[in-house]
Coordinates of C-alpha atoms in Angstrom, one line a residue:
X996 CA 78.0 64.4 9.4
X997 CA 75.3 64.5 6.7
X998 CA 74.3 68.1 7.7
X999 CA 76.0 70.9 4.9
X1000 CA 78.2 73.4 5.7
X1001 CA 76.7 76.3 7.2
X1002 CA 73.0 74.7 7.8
X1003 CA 73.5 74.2 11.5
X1004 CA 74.7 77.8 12.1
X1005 CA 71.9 78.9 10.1
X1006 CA 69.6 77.2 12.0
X1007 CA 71.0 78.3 15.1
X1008 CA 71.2 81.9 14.1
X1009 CA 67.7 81.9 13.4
X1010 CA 66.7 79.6 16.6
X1011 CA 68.7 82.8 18.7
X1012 CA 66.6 85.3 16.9
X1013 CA 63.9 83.8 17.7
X1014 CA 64.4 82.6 21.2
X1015 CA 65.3 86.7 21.8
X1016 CA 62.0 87.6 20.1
X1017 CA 60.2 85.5 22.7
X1018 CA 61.7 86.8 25.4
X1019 CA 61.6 89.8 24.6
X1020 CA 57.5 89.6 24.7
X1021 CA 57.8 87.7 28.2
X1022 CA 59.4 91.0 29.7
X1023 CA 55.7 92.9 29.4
X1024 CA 55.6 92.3 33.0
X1025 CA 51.9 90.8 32.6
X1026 CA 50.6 94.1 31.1
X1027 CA 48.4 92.2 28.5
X1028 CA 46.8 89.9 30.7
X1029 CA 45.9 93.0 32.6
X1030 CA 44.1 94.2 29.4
X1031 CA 42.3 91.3 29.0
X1032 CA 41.5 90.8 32.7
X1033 CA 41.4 93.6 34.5
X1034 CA 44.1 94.9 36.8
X1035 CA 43.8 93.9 40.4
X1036 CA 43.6 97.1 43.2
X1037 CA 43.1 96.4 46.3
X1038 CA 42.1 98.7 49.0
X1039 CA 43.7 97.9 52.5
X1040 CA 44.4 99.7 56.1
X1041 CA 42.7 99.9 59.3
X1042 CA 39.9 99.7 60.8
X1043 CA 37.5 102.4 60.2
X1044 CA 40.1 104.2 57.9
X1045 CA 37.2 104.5 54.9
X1046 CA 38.0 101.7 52.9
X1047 CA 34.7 100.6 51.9
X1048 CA 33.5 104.3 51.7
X1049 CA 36.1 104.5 48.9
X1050 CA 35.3 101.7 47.3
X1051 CA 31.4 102.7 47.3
X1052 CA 32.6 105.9 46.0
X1053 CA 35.0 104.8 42.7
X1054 CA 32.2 102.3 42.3
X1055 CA 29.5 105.0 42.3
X1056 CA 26.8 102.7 43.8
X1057 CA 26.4 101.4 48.0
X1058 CA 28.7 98.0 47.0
X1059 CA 30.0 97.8 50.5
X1060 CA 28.3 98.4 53.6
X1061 CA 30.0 101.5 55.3
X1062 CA 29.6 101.6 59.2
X1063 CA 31.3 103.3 62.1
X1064 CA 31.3 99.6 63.6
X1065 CA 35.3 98.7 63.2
X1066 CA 35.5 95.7 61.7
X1067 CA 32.0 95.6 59.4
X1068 CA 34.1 94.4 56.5
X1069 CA 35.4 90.8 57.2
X1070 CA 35.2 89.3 53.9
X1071 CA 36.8 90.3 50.3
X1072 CA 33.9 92.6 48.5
X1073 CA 34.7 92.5 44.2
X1074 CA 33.5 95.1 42.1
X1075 CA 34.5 95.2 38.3
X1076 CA 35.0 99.1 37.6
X1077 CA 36.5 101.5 34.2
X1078 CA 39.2 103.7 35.3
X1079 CA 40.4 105.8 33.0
X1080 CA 39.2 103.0 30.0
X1081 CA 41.0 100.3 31.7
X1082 CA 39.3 97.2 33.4
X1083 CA 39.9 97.7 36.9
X1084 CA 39.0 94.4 39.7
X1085 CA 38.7 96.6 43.0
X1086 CA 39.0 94.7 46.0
X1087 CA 37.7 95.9 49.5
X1088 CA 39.0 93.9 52.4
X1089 CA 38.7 93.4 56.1
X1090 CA 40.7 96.2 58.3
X1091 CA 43.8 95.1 59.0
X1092 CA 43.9 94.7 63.2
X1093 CA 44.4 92.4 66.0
X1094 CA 41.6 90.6 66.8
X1095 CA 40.7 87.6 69.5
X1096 CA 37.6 87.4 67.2
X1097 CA 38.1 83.9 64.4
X1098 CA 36.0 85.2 61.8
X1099 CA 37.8 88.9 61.9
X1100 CA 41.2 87.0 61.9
X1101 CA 40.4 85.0 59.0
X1102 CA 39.2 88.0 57.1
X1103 CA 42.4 89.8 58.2
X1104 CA 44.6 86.9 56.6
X1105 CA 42.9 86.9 53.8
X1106 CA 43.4 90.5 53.1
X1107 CA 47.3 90.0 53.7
X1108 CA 47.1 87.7 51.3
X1109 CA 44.9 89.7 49.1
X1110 CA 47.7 92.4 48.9
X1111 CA 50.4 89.8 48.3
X1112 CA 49.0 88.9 44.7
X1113 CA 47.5 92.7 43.8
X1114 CA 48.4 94.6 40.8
X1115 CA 48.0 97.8 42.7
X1116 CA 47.6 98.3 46.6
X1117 CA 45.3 101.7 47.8
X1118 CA 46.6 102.1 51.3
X1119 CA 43.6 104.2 53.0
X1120 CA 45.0 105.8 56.2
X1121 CA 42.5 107.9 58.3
X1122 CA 44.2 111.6 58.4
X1123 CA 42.9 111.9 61.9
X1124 CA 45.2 110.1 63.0
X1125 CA 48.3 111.1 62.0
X1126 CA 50.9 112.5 64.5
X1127 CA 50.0 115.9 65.7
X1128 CA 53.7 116.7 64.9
X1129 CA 53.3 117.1 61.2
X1130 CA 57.6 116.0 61.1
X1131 CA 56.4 112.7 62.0
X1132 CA 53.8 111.9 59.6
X1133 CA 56.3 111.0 56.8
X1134 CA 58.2 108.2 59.3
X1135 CA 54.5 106.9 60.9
X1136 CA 53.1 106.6 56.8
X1137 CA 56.3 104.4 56.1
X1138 CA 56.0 102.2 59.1
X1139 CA 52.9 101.6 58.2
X1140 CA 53.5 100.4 55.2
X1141 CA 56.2 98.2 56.2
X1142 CA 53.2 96.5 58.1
X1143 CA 50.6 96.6 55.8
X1144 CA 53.6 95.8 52.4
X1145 CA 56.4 93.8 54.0
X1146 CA 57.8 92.7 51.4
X1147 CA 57.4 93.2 47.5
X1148 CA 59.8 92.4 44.6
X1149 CA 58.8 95.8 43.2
X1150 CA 59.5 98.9 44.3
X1151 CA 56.7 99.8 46.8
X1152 CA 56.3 103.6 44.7
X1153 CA 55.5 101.6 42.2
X1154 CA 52.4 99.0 43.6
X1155 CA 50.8 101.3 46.2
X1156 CA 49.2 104.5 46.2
X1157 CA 48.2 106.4 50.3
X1158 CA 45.0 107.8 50.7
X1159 CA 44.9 110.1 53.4
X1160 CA 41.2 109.7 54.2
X1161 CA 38.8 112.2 55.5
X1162 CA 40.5 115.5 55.3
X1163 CA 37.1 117.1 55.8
X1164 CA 38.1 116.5 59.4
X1165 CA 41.4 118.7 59.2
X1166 CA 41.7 122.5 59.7
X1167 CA 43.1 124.1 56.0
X1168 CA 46.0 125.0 57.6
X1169 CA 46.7 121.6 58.9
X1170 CA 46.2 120.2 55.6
X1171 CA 48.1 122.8 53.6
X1172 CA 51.1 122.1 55.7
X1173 CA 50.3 118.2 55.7
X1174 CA 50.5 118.2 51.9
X1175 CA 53.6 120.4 51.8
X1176 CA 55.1 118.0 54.7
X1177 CA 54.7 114.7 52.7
X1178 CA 55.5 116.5 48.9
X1179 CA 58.4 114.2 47.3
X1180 CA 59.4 112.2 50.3
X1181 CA 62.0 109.4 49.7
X1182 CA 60.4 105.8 49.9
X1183 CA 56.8 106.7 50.1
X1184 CA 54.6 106.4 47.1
X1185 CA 52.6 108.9 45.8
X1186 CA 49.6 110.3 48.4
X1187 CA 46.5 112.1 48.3
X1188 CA 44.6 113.6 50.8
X1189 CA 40.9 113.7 50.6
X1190 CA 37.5 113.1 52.0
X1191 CA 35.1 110.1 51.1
X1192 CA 32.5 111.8 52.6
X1193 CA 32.6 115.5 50.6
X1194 CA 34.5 114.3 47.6
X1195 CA 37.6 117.1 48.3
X1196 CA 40.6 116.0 46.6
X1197 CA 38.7 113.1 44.8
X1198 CA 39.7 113.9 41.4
X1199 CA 43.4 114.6 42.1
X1200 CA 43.1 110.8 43.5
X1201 CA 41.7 110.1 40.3
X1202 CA 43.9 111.1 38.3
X1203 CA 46.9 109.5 40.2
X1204 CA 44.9 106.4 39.8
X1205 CA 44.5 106.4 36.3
X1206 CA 48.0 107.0 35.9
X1207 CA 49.3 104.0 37.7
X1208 CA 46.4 101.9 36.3
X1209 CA 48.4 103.0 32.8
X1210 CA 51.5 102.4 33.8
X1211 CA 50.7 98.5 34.6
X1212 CA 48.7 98.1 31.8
X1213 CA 50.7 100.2 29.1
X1214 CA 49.6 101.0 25.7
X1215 CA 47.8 98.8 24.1
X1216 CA 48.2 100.7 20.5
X1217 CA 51.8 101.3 20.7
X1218 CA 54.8 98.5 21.0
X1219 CA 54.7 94.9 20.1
X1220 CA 51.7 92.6 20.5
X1221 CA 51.0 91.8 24.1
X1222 CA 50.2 88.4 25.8
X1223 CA 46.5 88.0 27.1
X1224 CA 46.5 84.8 28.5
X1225 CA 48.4 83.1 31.4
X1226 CA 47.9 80.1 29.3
X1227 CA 50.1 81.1 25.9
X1228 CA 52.9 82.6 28.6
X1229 CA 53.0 79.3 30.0
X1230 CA 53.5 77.9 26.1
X1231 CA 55.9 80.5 25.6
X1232 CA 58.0 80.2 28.6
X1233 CA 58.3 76.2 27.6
X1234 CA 59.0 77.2 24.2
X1235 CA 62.3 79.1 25.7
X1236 CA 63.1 76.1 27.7
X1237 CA 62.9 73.7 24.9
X1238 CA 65.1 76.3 22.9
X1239 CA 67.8 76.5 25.6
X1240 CA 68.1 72.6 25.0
X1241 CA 69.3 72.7 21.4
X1242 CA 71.5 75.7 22.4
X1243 CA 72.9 73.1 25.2
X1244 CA 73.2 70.1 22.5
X1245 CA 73.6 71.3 19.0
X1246 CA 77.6 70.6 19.0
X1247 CA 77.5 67.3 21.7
X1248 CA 74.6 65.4 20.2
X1249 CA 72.4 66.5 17.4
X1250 CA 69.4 64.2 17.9
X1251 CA 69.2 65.9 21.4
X1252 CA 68.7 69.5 19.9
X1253 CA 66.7 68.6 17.4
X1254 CA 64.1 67.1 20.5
X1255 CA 64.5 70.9 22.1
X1256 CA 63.1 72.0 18.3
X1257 CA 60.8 69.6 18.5
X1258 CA 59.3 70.8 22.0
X1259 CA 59.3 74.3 20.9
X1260 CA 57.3 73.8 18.0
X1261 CA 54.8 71.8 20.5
X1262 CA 54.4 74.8 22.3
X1263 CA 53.9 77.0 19.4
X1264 CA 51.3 74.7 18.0
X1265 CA 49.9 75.1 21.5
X1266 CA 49.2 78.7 20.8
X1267 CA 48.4 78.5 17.0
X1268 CA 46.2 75.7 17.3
X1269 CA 48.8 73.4 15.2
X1270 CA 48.6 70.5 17.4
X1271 CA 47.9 67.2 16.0
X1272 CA 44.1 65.4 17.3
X1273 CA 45.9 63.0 19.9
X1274 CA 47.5 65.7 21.2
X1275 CA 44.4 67.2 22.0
X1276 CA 42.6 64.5 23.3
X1277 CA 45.3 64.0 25.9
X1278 CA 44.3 67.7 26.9
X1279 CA 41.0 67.3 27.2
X1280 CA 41.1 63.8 29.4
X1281 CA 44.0 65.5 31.7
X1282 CA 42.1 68.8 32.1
X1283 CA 38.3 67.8 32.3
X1284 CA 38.7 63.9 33.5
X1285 CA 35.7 63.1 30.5
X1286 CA 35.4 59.4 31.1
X1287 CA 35.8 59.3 34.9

């Protein structure tokens, strides 16, 4: 009752703005934190399909051991790598089989899981062994990646890239007509066929690559600032909530919007380093137990 005509619609005019604002810079679908920590490829298929010979060769150095022994991979192999000047995680995982084996198994869950949480997904498929009916190819690639990609909130042209490994093993013909066969299908992301072992068709995969590495991480001179840390989304994303709450009080009871500003200037301070010293010290005895 003490509040002046005009204040409160002011303040909620300017809370809206800013609420939008925020939201706006949640929406950047991660591509900062990508920046800052590299986006996460993973490269998955069979057995034997030249996963680890591709990761040795965008790596440029023996990082995985490549074997014809199916199954030599069973654990996750990390290399940090520049594509395109982007910081790139690449992941090589276990072929992706039935197995009576435990270890193998293990490895094989972990690289389902493995694709679950990647950025990006290189789905190696040997070319040898695509149907000899060239028709087919298109419907045996997308069952496969139903298997390999169940399911993805994204569009699966827009996560995955297929790498038809070693076409060196494919009459020109065959591939010509193989290329022609697979150009613009419907549901299939973008493929490349080429050879590990001679390097045809590597920079074509390169530059697809690079592209989609691009696309995730965006621009980082053009548009608004971007968020680098999982931490200050977090803030954010509280800040939202605690501004929803005034939206949800300011005409029923005053002192319960004002809280919401309250909360979202906690999590602001959270970012900006305007937190008060108690605040802080309840930080540091939650998250690193000094004292215990």
């Amino acid at each position: 009752e003490l509040i002046e005509d005009g204040v409160l619609d002011q303040a909620d005019s300017s809370i809206c703005d800013l609420q939008a604002q925020i939201e706006q810079h949640l929406r950047d679908e991660r591509r900062g934190e990508r920046l800052r920590s590299g986006v996460h490829v993973v490269i998955a298929g069979a057995t034997n399909a030249g996963k680890s010979s591709l990761l040795n060769t965008l790596c440029q150095r023996p990082a995985a051991i490549v074997s014809p022994i199916a199954g030599t991979t069973r654990d996750i192999v990390e290399t940090a790598v520049d594509i395109g000047g982007f910081p790139v995680l690449l992941s090589d995982t276990a072929g992706l089989r039935d197995s009576a084996d435990l270890v193998e198994q293990e490895g094989v869950r972990r690289a389902r899981e493995r694709v679950q949480q990647a950025d990006l997904t290189l789905l190696v498929v040997d070319s040898t062994c695509l149907p000899s009916d060239l028709q087919q190819a298109a419907g045996f690639l997308s069952e496969h990646l139903r298997s390999v990609l169940p399911s993805q909130e994204q569009p699966v042209t827009d996560v995955c890239l297929l790498v038809l490994n070693k076409s060196d093993l494919l009459p020109e013909t065959h591939r010509q007509k193989l290329k022609t066969e697979l150009r613009g299908v419907s549901g299939l992301p973008a493929v490349c066929l080429m050879s590990c072992q001679t390097n045809e068709g590597l920079k074509d995969f390169l530059t697809m690559l690079q592209s989609s590495v691009k696309t995730l991480c965006g621009d980082p001179l053009a548009g608004a600032p971007t968020l680098t840390q999982a931490r200050h989304r977090a803030h954010l994303q509280q800040c939202v909530t605690a501004l929803s709450q005034f939206q949800r009080y300011r005409d029923s009871d005053l002192a319960l919007a004002a809280e919401g500003v309250r909360l979202a200037l906690t999590s602001l301070g959270r970012i900006t380093g305007r937190v008060g010293a108690e605040e802080i010290l309840d930080i540091i005895f939650k998250d690193f137990c000094i004292g215990k």
